[in-house]
Structures are given as C-alpha cells and as structure tokens.
Coordinates of C-alpha atoms in Angstrom, one line a residue:
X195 CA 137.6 162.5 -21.0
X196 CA 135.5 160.2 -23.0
X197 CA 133.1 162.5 -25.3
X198 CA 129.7 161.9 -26.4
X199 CA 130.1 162.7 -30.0
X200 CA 133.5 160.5 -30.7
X201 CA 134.1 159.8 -34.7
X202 CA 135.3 156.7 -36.2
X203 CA 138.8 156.6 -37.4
X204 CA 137.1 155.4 -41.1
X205 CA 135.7 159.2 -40.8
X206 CA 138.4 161.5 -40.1
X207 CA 141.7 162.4 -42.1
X208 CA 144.9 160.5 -41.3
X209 CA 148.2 161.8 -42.2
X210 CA 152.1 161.0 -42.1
X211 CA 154.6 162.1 -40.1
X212 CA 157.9 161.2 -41.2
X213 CA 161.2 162.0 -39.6
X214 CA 163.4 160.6 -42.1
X215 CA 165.0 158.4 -40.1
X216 CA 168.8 157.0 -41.5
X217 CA 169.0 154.1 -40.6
X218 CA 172.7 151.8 -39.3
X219 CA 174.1 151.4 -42.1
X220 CA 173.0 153.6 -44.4
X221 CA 172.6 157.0 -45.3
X222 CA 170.3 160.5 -45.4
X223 CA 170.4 159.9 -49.8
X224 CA 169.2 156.3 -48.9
X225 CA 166.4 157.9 -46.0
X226 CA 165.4 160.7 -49.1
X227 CA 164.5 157.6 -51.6
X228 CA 163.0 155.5 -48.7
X229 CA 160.7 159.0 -47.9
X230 CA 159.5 159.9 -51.4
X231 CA 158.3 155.9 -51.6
X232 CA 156.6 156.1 -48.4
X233 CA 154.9 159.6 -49.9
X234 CA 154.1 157.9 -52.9
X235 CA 152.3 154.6 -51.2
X236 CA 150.5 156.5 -49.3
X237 CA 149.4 159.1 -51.3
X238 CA 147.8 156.1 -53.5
X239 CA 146.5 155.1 -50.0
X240 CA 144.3 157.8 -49.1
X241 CA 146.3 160.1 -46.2
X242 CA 145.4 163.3 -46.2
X243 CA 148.8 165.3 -46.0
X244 CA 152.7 164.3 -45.1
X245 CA 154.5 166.1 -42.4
X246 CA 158.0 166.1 -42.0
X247 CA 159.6 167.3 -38.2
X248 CA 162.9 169.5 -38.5
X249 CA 165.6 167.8 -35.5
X250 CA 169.0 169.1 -35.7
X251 CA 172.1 167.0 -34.6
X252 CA 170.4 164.1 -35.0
X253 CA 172.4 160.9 -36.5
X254 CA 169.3 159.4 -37.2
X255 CA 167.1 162.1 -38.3
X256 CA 167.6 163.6 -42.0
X257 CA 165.0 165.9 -41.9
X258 CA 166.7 169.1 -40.5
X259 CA 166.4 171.0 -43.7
X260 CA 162.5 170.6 -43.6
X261 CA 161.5 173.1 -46.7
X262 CA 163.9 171.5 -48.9
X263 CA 163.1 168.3 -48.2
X264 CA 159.2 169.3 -48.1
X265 CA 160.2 170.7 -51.6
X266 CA 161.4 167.3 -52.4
X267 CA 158.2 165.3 -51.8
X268 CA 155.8 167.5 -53.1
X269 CA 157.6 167.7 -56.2
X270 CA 157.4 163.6 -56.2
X271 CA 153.4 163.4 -55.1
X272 CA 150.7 164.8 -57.0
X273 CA 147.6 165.7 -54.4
X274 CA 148.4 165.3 -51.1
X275 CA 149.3 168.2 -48.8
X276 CA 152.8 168.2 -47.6
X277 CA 153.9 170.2 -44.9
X278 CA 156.3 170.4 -41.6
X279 CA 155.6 169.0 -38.5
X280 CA 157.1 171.2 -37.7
X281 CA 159.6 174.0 -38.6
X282 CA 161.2 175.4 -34.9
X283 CA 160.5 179.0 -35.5
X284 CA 162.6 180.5 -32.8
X285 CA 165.7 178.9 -34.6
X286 CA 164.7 180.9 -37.5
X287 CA 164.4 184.9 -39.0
X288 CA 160.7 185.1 -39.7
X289 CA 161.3 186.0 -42.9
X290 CA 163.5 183.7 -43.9
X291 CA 160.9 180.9 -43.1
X292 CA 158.1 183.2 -45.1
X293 CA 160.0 183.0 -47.8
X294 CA 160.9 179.5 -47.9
X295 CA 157.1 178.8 -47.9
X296 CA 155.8 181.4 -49.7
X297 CA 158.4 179.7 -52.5
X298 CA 156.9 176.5 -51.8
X299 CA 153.3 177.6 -52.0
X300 CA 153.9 179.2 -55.2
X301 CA 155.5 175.9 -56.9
X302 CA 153.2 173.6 -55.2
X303 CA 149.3 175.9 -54.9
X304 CA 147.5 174.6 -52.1
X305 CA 149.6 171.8 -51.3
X306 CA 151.7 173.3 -48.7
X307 CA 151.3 173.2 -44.7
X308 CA 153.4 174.7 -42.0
X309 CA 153.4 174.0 -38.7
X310 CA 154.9 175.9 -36.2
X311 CA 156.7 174.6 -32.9
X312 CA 158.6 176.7 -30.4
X313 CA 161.0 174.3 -29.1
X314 CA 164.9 174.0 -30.5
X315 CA 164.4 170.7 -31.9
X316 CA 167.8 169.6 -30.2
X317 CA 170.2 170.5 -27.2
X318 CA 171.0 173.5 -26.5
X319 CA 174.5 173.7 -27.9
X320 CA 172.6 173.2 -31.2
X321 CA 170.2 175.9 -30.4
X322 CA 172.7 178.4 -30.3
X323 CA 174.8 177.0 -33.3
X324 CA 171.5 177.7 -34.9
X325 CA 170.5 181.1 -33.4
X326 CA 174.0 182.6 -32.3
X327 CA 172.3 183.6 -28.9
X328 CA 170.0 181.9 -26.4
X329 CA 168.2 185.0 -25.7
X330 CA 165.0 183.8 -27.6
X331 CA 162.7 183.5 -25.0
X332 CA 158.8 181.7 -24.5
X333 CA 157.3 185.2 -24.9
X334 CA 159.3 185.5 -28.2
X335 CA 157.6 182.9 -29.9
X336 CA 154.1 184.3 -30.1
X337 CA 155.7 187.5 -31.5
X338 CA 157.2 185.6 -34.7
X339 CA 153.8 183.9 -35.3
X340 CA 152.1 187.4 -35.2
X341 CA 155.5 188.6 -37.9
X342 CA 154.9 185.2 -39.5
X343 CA 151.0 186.2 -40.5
X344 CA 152.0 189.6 -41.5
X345 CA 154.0 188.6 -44.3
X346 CA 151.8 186.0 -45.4
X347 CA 148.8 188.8 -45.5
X348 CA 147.7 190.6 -49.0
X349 CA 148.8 193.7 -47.2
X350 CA 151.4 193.9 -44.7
X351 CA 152.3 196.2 -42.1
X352 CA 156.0 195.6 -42.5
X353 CA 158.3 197.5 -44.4
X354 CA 160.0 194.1 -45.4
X355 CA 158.3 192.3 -48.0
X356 CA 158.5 188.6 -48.0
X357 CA 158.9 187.5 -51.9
X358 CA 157.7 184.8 -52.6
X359 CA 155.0 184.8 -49.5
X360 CA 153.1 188.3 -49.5
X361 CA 149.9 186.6 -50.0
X362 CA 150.5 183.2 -50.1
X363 CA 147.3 181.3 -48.9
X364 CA 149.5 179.2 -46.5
X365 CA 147.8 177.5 -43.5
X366 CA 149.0 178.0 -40.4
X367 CA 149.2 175.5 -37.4
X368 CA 150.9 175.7 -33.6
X369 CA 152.7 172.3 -32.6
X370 CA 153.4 171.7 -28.8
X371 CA 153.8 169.2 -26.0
X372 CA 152.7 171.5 -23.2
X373 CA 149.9 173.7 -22.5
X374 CA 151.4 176.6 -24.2
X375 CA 150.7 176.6 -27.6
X376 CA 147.6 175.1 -27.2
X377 CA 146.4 178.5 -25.3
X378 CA 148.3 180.4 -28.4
X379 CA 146.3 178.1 -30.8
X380 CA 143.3 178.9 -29.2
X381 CA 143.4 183.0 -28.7
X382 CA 144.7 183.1 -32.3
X383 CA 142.1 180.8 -33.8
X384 CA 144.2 178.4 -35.8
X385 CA 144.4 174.3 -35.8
X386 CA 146.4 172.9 -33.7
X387 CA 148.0 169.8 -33.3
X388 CA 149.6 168.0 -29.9
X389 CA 152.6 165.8 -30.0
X390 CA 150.8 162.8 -28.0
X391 CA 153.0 160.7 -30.1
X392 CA 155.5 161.1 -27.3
X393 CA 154.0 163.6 -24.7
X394 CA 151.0 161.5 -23.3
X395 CA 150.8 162.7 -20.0
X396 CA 149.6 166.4 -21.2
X397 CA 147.3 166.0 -23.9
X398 CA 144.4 166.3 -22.3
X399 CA 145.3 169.4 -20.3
X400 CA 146.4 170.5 -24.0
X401 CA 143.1 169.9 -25.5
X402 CA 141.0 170.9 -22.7
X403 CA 142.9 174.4 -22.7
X404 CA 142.3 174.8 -26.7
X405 CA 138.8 173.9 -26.5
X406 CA 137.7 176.0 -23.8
X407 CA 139.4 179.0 -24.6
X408 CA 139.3 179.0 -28.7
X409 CA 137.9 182.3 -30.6
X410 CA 136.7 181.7 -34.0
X411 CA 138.9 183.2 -36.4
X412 CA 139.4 184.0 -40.5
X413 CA 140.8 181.0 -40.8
X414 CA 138.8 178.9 -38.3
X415 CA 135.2 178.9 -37.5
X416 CA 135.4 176.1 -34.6
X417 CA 138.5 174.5 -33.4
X418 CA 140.7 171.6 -34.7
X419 CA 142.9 169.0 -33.5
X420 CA 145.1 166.6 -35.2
X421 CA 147.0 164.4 -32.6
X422 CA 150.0 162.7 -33.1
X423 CA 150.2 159.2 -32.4
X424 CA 152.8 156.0 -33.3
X425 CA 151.5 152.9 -35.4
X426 CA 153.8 149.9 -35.8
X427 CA 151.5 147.3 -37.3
X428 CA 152.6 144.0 -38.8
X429 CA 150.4 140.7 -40.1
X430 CA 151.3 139.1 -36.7
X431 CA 151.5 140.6 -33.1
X432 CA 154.8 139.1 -32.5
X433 CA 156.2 140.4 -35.8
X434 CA 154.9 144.1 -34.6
X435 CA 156.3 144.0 -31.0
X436 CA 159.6 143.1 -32.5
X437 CA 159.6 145.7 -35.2
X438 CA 158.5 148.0 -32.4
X439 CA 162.3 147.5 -30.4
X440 CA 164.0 150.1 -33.3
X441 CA 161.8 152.7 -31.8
X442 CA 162.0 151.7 -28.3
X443 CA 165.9 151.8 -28.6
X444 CA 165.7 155.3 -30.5
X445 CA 163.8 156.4 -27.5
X446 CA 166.8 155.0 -24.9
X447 CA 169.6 156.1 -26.6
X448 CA 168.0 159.7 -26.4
X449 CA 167.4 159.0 -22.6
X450 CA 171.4 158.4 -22.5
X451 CA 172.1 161.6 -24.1
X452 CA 173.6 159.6 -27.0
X453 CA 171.6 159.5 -30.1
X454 CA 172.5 157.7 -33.1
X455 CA 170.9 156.4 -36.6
X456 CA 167.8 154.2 -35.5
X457 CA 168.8 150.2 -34.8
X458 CA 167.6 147.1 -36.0
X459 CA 164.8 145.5 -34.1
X460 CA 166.3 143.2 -31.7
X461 CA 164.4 140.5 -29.3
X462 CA 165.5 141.2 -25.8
X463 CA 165.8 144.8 -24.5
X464 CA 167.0 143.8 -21.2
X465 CA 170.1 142.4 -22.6
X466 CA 170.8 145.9 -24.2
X467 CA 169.0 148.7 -20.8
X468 CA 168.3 148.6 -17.6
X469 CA 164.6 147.8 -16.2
X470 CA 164.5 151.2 -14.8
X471 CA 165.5 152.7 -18.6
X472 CA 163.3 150.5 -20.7
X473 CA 160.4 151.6 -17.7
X474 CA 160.8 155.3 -18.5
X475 CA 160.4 154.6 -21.7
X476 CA 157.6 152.7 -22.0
X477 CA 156.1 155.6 -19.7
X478 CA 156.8 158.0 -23.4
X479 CA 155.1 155.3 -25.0
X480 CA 152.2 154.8 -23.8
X481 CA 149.8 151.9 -25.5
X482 CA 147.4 154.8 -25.8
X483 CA 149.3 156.6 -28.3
X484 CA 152.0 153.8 -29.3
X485 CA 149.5 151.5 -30.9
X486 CA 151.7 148.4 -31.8
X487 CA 150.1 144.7 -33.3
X488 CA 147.8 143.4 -35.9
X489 CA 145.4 144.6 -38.0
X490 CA 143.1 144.0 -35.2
X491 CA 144.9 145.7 -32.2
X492 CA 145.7 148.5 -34.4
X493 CA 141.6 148.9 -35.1
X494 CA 141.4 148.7 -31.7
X495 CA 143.7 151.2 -30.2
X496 CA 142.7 153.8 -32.9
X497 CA 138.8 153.6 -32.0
X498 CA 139.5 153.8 -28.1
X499 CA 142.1 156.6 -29.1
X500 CA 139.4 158.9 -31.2
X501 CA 136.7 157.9 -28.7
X502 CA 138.5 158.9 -26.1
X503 CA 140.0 162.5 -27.5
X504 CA 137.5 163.4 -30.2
X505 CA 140.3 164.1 -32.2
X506 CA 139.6 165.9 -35.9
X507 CA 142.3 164.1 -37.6
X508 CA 145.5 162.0 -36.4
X509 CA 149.0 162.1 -37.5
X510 CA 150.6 158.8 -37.5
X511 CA 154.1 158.5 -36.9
X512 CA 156.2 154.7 -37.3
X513 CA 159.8 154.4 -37.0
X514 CA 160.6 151.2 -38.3
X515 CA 164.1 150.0 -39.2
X516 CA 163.0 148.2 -42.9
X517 CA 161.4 149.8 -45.3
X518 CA 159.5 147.1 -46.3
X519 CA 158.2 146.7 -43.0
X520 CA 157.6 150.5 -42.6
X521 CA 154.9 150.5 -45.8
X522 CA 153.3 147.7 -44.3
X523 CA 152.7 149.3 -40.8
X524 CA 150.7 152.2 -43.2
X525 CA 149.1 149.4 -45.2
X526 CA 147.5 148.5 -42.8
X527 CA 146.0 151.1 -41.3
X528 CA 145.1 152.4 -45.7
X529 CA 143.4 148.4 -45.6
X530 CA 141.0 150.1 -42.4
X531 CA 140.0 153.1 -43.7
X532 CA 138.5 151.6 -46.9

C-alpha cells in the first residue's frame, strides 16, 4: 500500500509513548522520576506531545492512573502536549473522565490530549474489578464518546454538568487495534491513531477503513493518523538487538499469562522460551513497526515505514530496561530530525 505522496519522517511530528515501565528491581516512584526525565529530554528534543497508556494489573506498568500521572508531567514540561494513549473508557463513568480532563485542561491550556481506547487494558478479572459488571458491550463504547463530547461542548444537552470540562477545548482521538474504531474515527471525523506498535497485521485494513469512509468534521477538515511504532536504537547494532531482549521478554511473559516488571536485556532467548514462543513473538514484532539498530537502520525503517503508510505523525514507543539507554534510543531518532 505504498502511496504516491509519502512524507519524510524529518517532516512530520513524532511523539512519545511511555508506559512507565518498573523495572526488576525497582519501583513505580523510581519509573515516575525515570518518566518526567524522559519528558524533559525530549521536550528539549523536539517531539511533538507525550502519551501515556492506562494498563491495570500490570507489575511492570505504572501508568494505570493516567490523568494523575499526565498531571504529573505536564506540570514538569513546559510546551509539549501531553496526553493518554490512551484512557480505556468503558472502565470509566464518562463523567468522571470529563472531569479529570477538563481539570487538566484548565491547569495545563492547550497542552492536554486524550485518546480514547475501548479495550479493558487488562484481563478480564480486572475489568470487572474496574467496572463491577461485564455488561459493557462494543456498541457501548461509541455511546460514551458521543456523552464524552457533550460535556466537553459550550452547551450541553445533559443535565449533568461536567466542572471542570463544560467547554474545555480538549482534542479528541479513537485508539484501536482492529477495524473498529478506525470506522468510528472516521464517521465521527476525529484523528485517529492505530496501535501498529504491536498489532501489525491490521493496520492497513485500519487505515484503509478510516480513509475511505472519513466525513470532515468541526474538528477535522481531512483525516489524520498517527501510528504507533517501537524504536530501540543504540550507537551499535549489536548493542540495540541486545537492549531489544527486555521488550521481547515483556512480550513472552504476557504470552504466558504471567506478566511481571520488565527484565534486563539478556543474550540468549532460547535459553529462557521455546522456538515456537520467541516465533509468536517476533510475529507482534514485526521489523516493520519494531525498528531496532543504529542510527542508520533506524533512518531506514522509519522512511520505508512513512513511505509505506503515509502516516501524519508516529508515536514511538521503546521499552528499554536502563534509563540511560532508553534516552539514547530517543536521541537518536531527536539527532535525525534536525
């Protein structure tokens, strides 16, 4: 689905997605610090805006009070947007969420994003800790995002009144993996962004859908697509592919049902899963949206990605077991852009 009119990555925004990860041995105070840094580097860097994904039950996941924590780095950056990637809405009351954000819109103007996904964000015991009933259903979701803009408006039909919110000049986006919300994205004219990062097999189904069927809206003339993809970059090739092994594990232990804080890079997989495991995986992870290596393989894999999707803007996501390492992987891509 090569297009004729592709951009270079040096001309389109790139953004964060950070899922807080804990790593073993330490702790969600220690992941907090580590974020705010990462917010602040890249910030300096040039990204356009910093997403963070809410995940319950999740050892190595800290994120799963999003607007707090979204509270948290916007009060630490100055200008770029920050924003969830997103908030599950079905585990939510609508207006609990519109007033979260209308809260955080009022203390950070313009600064605030909020993407919207449909999923749990865990299992399903989780879900209905969460919700106290599993009755939520697909046809729900579009509902809440229709209650969702309501409260947001200057006038609102509803009775309820979401303080801080009514009004709040919030933008709206709808996060999927499927088909789904790309078609809700798409009747309701807003920006939508695809979770390629780890659903490669439907994003271009996904986009297809969103492109064909979009109607221009208030808030969108024409649509727009920010794509998620994963960036471990390191000076050296080898250096990347072994940095690369946290995530790879991250993604195994979730295929055994038994996830847990994210593991230090190690230099034989095989020793740890089986072929047919660490093959699954790498399936999720595919070189097209898990770029990992240099400065040059990295260049690379980003101009066959945007060439190949015509994406308006990609969110990067790297889970990487040392900080250190972790700014690099984003300096790096920062060093391309310029």
């Amino acid at each position: 689905m090569k297009t004729k009119t592709a951009k270079n990555f040096k001309h389109i925004p790139l953004s964060v997605l950070d899922l807080a990860p804990i790593t073993e041995g330490s702790n969600a105070s220690e992941s907090f610090k580590n974020s705010v840094d990462l917010a602040q580097h890249v910030e300096k860097w040039g990204f356009n805006r910093y997403w963070l994904a809410e995940h319950h039950n999740m050892p190595g996941i800290a994120s799963s009070a999003t607007s707090v924590v979204i509270g948290h780095i916007a009060g630490a950056t100055n200008t770029m947007r920050i924003g969830a990637g997103g908030v599950m809405l079905p585990n939510h009351a609508t207006l609990v969420i519109a007033e979260q954000f209308g809260t955080l819109e009022a203390m950070y103007p313009g600064r605030i994003d909020l993407g919207l996904g449909r999923a749990p964000g865990s299992d399903q015991a989780t879900a209905y800790a969460l919700r106290r009933t599993l009755n939520m259903s697909v046809e729900d979701f579009p509902m809440q995002v229709n209650e969702l803009q309501d409260y947001f408006s200057d006038e609102p039909i509803s009775r309820v009144k979401a303080i801080p919110g009514q009004g709040a000049k919030v933008p709206l986006w709808l996060l999927g993996s499927s088909g789904f919300s790309a078609q809700l994205a798409a009747q309701k004219g807003l920006p939508f962004s695809f979770a390629s990062h780890f659903a490669p097999a439907y994003l271009h189904q996904a986009l297809k859908l969103y492109r064909d069927n979009f109607k221009p809206s208030e808030v969108l003339e024409k649509p727009y697509v920010m794509l998620g993809i994963n960036v471990i970059s390191a000076d050296t090739n080898e250096k990347a592919k072994f940095i690369a092994t946290s995530q790879q594990q991250q993604f195994l232990s979730l295929r055994r049902g038994n996830p847990g804080k994210l593991q230090p890079p190690v230099h034989n997989l095989v020793e740890l899963y089986s072929p047919m495991e660490i093959a699954a995986v790498m399936e999720s992870l595919d070189p097209k949206t898990t770029i990992v290596g240099d400065k040059e393989a990295v260049h690379r894999g980003l101009e066959s990605f945007i060439e190949e999707t015509n994406a308006d803007e990609l969110i990067i996501g790297s889970q990487i077991f040392h900080h250190e390492d972790r700014l690099r992987s984003y300096e790096i891509v920062a060093e391309m852009m310029d």
